[in-house]
Coordinates of C-alpha atoms and ligand atoms in Angstrom, one line a residue:
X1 CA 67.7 117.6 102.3
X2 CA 71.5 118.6 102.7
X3 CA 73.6 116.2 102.2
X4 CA 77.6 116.4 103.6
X5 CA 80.1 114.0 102.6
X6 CA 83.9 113.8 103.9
X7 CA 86.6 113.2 101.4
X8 CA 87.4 113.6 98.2
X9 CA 88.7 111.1 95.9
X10 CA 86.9 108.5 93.7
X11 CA 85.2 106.7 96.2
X12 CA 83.6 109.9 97.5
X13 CA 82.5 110.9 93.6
X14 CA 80.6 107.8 93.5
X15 CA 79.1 107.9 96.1
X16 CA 78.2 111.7 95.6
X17 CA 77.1 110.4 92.3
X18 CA 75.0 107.8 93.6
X19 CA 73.9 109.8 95.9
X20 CA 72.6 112.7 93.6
X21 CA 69.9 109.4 92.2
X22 CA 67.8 110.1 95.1
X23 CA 65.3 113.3 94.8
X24 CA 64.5 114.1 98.5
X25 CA 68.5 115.2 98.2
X26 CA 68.8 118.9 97.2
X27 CA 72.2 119.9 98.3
X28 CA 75.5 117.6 98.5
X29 CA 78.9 119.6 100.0
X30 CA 82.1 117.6 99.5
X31 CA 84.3 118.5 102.1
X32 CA 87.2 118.9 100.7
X33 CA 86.0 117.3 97.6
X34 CA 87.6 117.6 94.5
X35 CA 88.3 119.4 91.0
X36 CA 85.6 116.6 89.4
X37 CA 83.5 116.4 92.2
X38 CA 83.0 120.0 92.3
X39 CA 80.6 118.9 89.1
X40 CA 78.8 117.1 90.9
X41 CA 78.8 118.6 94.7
X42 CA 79.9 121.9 95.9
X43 CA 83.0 121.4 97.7
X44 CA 84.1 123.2 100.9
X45 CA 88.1 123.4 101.4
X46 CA 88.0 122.0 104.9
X47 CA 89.9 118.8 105.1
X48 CA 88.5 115.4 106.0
X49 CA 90.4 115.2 109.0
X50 CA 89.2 118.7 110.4
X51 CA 87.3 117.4 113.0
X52 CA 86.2 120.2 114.4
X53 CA 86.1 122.2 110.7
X54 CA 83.6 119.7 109.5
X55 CA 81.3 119.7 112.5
X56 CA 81.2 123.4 112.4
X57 CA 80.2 123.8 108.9
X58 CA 77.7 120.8 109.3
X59 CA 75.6 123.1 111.7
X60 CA 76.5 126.6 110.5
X61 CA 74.7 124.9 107.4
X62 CA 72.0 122.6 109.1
X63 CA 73.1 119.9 107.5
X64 CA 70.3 116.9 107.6
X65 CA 72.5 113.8 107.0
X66 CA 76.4 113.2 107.1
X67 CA 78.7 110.6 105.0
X68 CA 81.8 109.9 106.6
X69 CA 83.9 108.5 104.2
X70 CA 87.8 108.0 104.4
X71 CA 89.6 105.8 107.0
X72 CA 90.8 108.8 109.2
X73 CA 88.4 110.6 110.1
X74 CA 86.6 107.2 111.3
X75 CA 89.2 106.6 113.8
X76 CA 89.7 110.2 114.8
X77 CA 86.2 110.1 115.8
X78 CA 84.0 112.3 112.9
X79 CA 81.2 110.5 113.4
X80 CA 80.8 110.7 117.3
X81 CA 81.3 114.6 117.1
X82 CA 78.7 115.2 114.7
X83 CA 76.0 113.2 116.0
X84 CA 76.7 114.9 119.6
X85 CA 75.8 117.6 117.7
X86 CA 72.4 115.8 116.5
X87 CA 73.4 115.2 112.6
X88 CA 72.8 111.7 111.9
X89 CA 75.5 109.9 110.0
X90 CA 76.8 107.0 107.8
X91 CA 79.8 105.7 109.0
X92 CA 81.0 104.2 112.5
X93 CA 81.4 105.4 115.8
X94 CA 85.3 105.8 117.0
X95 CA 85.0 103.0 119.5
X96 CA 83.8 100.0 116.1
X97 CA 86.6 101.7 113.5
X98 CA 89.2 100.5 115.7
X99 CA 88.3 97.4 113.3
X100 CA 90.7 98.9 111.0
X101 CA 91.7 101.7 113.1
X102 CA 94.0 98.7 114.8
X103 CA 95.3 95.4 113.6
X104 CA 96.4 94.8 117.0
X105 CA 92.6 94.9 118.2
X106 CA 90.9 93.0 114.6
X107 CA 93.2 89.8 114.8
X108 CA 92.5 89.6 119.1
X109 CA 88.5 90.0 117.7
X110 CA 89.1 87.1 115.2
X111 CA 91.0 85.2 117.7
X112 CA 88.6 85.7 120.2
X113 CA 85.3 85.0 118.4
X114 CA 86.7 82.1 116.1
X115 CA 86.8 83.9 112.6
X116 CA 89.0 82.4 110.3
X117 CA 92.6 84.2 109.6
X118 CA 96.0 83.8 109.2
X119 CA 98.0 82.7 112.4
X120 CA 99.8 85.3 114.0
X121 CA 102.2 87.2 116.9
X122 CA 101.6 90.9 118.3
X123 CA 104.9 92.5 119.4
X124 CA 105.5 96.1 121.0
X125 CA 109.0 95.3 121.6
X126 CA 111.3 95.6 118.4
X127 CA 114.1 92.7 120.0
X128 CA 111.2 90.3 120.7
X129 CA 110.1 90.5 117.4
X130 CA 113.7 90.7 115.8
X131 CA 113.9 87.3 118.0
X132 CA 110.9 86.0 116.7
X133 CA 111.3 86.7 113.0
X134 CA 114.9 84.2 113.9
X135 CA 112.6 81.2 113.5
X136 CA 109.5 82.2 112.2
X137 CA 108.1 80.8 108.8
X138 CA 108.9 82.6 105.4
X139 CA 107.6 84.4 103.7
X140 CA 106.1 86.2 106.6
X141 CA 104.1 89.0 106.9
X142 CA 104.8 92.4 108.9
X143 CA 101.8 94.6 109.9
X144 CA 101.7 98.2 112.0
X145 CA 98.8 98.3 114.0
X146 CA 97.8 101.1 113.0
X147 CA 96.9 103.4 109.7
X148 CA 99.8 103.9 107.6
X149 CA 98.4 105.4 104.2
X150 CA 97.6 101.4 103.2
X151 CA 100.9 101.1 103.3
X152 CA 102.0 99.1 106.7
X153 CA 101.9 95.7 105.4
X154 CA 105.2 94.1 103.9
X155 CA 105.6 91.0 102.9
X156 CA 108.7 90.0 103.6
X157 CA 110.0 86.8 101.4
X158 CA 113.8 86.6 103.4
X159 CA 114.2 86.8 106.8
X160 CA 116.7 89.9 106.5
X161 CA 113.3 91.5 104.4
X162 CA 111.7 90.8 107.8
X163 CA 113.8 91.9 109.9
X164 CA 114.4 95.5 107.8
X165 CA 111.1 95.7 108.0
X166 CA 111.1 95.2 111.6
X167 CA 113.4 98.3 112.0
X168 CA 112.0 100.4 109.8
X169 CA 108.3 100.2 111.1
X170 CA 109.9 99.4 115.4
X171 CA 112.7 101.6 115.5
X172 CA 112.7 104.3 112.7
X173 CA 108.9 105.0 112.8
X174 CA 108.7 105.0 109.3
X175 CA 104.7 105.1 110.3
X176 CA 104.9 107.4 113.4
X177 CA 103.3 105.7 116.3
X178 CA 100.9 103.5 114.1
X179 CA 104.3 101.4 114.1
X180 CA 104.5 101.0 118.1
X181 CA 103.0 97.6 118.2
X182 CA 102.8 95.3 115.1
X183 CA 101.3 92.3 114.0
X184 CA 103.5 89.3 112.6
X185 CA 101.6 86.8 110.7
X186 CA 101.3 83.7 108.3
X187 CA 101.4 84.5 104.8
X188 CA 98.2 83.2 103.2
X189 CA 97.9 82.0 99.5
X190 CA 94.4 82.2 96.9
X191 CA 92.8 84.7 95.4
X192 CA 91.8 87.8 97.3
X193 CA 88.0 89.0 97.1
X194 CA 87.0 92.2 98.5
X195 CA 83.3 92.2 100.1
X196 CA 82.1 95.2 101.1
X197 CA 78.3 95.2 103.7
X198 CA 75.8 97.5 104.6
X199 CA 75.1 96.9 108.6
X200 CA 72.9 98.8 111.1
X201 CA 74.6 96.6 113.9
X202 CA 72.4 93.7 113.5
X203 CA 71.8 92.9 110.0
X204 CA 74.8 92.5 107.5
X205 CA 73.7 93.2 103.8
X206 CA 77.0 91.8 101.5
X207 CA 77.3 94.0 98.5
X208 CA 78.3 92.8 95.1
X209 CA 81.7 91.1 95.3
X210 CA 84.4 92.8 93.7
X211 CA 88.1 92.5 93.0
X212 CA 91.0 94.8 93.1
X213 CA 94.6 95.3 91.0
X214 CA 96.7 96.4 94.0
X215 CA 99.9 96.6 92.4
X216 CA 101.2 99.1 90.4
X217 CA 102.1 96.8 87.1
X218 CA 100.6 94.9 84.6
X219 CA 100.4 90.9 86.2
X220 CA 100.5 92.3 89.8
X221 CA 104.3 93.4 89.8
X222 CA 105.5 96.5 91.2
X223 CA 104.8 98.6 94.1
X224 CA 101.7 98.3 96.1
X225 CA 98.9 101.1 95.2
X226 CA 96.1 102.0 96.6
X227 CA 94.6 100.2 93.8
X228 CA 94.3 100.1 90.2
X229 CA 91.6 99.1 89.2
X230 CA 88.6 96.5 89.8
X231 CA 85.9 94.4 88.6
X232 CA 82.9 93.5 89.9
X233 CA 81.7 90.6 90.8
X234 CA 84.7 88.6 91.3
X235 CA 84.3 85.1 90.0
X236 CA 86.3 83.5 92.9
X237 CA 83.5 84.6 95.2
X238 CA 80.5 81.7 94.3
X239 CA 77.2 81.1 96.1
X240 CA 78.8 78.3 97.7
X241 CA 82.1 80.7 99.7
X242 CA 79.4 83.5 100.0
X243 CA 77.3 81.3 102.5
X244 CA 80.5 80.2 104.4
X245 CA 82.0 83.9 104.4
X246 CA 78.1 84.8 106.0
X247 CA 77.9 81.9 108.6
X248 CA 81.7 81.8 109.6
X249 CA 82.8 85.4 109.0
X250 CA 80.3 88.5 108.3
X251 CA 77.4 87.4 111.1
X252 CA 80.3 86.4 113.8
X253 CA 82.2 89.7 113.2
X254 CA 79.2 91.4 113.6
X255 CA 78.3 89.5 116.7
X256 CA 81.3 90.1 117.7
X257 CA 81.6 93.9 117.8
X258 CA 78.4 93.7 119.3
X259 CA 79.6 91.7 122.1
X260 CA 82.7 94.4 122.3
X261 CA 80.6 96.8 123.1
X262 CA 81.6 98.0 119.8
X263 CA 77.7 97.8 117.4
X264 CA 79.2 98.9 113.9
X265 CA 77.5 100.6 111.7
X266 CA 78.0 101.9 107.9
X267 CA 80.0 99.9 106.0
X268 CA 82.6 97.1 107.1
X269 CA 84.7 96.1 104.5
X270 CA 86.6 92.7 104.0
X271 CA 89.2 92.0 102.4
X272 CA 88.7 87.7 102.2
X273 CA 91.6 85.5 101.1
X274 CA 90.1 82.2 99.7
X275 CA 92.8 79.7 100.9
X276 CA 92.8 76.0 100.5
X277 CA 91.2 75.5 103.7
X278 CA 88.2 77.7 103.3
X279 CA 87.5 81.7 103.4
X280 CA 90.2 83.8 105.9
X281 CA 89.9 87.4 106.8
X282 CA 93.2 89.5 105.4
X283 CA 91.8 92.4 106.7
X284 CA 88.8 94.6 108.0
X285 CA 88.1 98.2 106.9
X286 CA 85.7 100.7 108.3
X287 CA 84.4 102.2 105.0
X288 CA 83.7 101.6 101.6
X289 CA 86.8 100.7 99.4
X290 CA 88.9 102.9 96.9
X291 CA 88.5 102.0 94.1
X292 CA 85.6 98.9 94.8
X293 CA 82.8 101.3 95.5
X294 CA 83.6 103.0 91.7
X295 CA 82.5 99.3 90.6
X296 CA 80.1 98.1 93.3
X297 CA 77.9 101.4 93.2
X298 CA 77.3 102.1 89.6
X299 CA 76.1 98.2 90.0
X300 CA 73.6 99.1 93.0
X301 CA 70.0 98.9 92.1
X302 CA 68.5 100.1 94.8
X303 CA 68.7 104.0 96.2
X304 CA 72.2 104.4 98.1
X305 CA 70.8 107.2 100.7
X306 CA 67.2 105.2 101.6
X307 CA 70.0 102.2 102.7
X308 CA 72.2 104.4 104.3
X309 CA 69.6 106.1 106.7
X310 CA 68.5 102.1 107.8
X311 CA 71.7 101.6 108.6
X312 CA 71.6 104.4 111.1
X313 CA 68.3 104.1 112.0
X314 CA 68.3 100.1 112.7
X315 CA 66.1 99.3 110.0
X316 CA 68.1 97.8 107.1
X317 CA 66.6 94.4 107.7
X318 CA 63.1 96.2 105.9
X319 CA 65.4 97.9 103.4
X320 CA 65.5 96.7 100.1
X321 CA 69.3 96.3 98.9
X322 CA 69.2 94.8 95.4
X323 CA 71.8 94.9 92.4
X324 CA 71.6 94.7 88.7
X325 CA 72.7 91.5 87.2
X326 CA 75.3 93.1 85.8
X327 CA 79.5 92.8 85.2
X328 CA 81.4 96.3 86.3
X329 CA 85.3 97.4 85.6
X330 CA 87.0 100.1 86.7
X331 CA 90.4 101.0 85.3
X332 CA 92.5 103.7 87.2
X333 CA 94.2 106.0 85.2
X334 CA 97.4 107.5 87.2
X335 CA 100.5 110.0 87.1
X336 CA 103.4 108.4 85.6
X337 CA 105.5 107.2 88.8
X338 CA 102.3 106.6 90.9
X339 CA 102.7 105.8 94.0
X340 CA 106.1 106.9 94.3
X341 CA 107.1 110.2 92.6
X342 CA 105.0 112.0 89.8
X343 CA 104.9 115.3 88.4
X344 CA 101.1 117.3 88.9
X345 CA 99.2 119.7 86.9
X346 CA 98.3 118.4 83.6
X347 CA 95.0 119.4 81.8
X348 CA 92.4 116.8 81.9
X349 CA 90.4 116.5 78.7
X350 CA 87.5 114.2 78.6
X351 CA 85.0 113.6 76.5
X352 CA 81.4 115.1 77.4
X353 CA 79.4 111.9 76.3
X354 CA 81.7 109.9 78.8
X355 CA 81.8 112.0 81.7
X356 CA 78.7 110.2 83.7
X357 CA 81.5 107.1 83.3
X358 CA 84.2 108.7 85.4
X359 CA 85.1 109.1 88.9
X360 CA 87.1 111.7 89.7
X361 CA 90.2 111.2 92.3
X362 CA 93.0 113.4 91.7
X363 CA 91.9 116.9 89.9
X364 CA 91.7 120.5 90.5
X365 CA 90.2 123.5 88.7
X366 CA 92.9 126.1 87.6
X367 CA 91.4 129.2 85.0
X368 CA 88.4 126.8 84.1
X369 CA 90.4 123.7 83.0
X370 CA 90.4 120.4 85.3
X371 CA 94.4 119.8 86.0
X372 CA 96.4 116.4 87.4
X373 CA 96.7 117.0 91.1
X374 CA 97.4 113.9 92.6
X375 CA 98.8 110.1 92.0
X376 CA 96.0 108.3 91.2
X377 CA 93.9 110.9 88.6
X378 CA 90.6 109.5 87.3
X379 CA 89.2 106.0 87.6
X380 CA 86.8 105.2 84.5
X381 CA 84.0 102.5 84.9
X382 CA 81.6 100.7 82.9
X383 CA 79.2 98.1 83.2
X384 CA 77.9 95.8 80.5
X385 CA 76.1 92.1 80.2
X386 CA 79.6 90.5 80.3
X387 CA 83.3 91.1 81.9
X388 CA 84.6 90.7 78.9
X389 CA 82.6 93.6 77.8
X390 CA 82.8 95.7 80.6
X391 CA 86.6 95.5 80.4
X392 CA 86.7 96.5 76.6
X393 CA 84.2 99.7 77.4
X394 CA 86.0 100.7 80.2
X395 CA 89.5 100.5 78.1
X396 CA 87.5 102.5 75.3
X397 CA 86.6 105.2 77.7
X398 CA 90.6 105.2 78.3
X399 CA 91.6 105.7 75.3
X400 CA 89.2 108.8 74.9
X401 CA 90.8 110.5 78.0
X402 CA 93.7 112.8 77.8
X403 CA 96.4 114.3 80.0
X404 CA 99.9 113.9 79.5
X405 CA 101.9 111.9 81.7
X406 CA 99.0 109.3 82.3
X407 CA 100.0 105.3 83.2
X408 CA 97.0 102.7 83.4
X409 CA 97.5 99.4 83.7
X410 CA 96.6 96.9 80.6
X411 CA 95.5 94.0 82.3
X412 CA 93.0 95.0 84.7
X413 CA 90.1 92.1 84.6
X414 CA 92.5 90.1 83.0
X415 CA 92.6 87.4 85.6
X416 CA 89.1 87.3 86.4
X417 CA 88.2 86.4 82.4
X418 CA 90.6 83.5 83.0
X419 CA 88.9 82.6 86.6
X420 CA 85.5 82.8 84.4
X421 CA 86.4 80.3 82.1
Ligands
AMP1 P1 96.3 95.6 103.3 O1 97.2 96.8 103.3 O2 96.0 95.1 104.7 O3 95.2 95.7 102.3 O4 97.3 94.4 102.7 C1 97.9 94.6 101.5 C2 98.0 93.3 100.8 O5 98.9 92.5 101.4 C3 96.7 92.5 100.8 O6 95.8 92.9 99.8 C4 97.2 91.1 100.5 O7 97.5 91.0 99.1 C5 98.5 91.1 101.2 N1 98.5 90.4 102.5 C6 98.1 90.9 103.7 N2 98.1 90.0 104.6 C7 98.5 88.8 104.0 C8 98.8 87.5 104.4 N3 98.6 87.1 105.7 N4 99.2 86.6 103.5 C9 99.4 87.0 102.2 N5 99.2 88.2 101.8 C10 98.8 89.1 102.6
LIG2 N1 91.1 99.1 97.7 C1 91.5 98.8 99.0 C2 91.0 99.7 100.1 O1 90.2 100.6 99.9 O2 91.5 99.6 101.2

């Protein structure tokens, strides 16, 4: 079987790697892939939002089964275009990754079908919402509808922090026209879990619960990243909040697109808040997370591409979907200055007994040596019979790793150990 995945940062290298478990798989193309991944996969330079690029080369190369992985080229419609062309896929249709494609359309969804999240107002007019923010409760929080690089939510703690934020998303289209409506909601307090599912549309498989670092310094201060690092599970996320996440959120959302018009399939991501008042949605994505699935897959008992063809083929509820009973962590190592400004092109050295351990995010091949080419570089995971363990081993692998320039964060896990306790 050929395999063609879309992407190329960690998430995609595990994946690829989990992928590569299963034996009916003989070929896997990354498109574009990556310097690390290119161990792994043979990687095509066509980029993941090449629409019509990545359909070609999927049937100049009969390609038997498609992974769509990243955000945009979910929304821009990847997955429709191939199968039109007959090459099944993992990964939702245009018309169900709306559910992160646009906040506008997931909070209306949750409104509409009772799922629990934060309170909020839509605006496509920047006065209205200038008037609005006069009165509204703070800290509030300020969302573009649509995809802004994970960076079009602020949470504004003043009311002149609302309103700049207002401006800068309304009127200077800081996030091009994913700013021409936005969400203004209620700012939620608890620990965040991230829950990512398998679905074929009608069942919902929850994965192992996992927890991100979104910030950029050690004890959550600094910028927002794309994420830092995670563990897996997250200890907020009992048996008890899994069956009311399942009975009030994950089966009505499903329902839900279903009743849209909408069946998704792949995986639905979300992001869960557990408030005071029970489980809330923060936020729905349309694909596995960056860096969760470097902590959730490694953890995954079960063979990654048999689930993914149930979830296209309908059949995931005779699909076996089982998980080790294991603790995973996964610490990002990054350029100096990510996510703001950081220099590229540093040799990557890494240990050969190590390498199944690391995921591969940032990196390009330059006269046979693996070089720094992007903000967040490598992310390094391992799994072990405790957290506390996993943690240590993952640090361990760190400090084995080389390039210059590299920034990590020290605490990842850290607040899990203490929620374990
Ligand atoms: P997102 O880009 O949607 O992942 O949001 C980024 C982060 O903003 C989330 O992980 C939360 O930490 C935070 N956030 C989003 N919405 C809210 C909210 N309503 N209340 C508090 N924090 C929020
Ligand atoms: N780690 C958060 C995300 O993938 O959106």
């Amino acid at each position: 079987m050929k395999i063609l995945v879309v992407g190329g940062g960690g998430r995609e290298h595990a994946i690829i790697k989990k992928l590569k478990e299963n034996k009916d798989i003989d070929k896997i193309y990354a498109l574009p892939g990556n310097g690390g991944i290119a161990a792994d996969a043979e990687c095509v330079s066509i980029g993941a939002t090449d629409i019509d690029g990545i359909v070609r080369f999927a049937v100049e190369n009969s390609i038997d089964y498609a992974v769509v992985a990243p955000d945009d080229p979910l929304v821009l419609g990847c997955v429709d275009a191939l199968e039109e062309k007959g090459i099944p896929c993992f990964g939702p249709r245009s018309e169900a990754a709306i559910i992160e494609g646009s906040k506008v359309f997931s909070k209306n969804l949750m409104k509409k079908y009772g799922i629990p999240t934060a309170a909020y107002e839509v605006f496509s007019d920047a006065d209205k919402a200038l008037e609005y923010i006069k009165t509204a409760p703070i800290p509030t929080v300020i969302k573009a509808d649509g995809l802004a690089l994970g960076k079009g939510v602020i949470i504004a703690q003043t009311r002149e922090e609302a309103e700049d934020a207002v401006i800068s998303i309304m009127k200077d289209k800081k996030f091009g026209k994913s700013g021409n409506s936005i969400v203004i909601e209620e700012f939620l307090e608890g620990p965040e879990v991230s829950v990512l599912s398998f679905t074929d549309g009608k069942t919902v498989v929850p994965m192992i619960s996992s927890m991100d670092h979104k910030r950029a310094g050690d004890n959550d201060t600094g910028l927002n990243t794309g994420g830092m690092g995670t563990v897996a599970p997250n200890p907020y996320y009992t048996e008890a909040v899994a069956r009311e996440c399942m009975d009030k959120i994950f089966i009505p959302t499903i329902n839900a697109m279903n009743a849209e018009g909408r069946t998704f399939k792949g995986c639905l991501y979300f992001g869960l808040m557990i408030t005071k008042d029970g489980p809330k949605v923060i936020e729905y994505n349309c694909r596995f997370g960056d860096p969760e699935t470097q902590v959730v897959l490694p953890l995954l008992r079960s063979d990654l591409f048999t689930i993914m063809r149930a979830t296209t083929d309908g059949t995931l509820s005779e699909t076996e979907v089982e998980f080790y009973d294991k603790k995973a962590a996964c610490v990002i190592m990054a350029s100096e200055g990510y996510p703001v400004a950081y220099e590229k092109g540093y040799e990557i050295t890494i240990p050969d007994d190590i390498a199944d351990c690391v995921f591969v995010a940032g990196a390009a091949h330059k006269d046979g040596k693996l070089l720094t080419s992007g903000g967040r570089v490598l992310g390094v995971t391992a799994i072990a019979d405790s957290l506390k363990e996993a943690v240590d081993a993952s640090y361990g692998m760190v400090e084995r790793i080389h390039f210059d320039n590299a920034y990590y964060r020290s605490d990842i896990g850290k607040r899990a150990l203490e929620a374990e306790v």
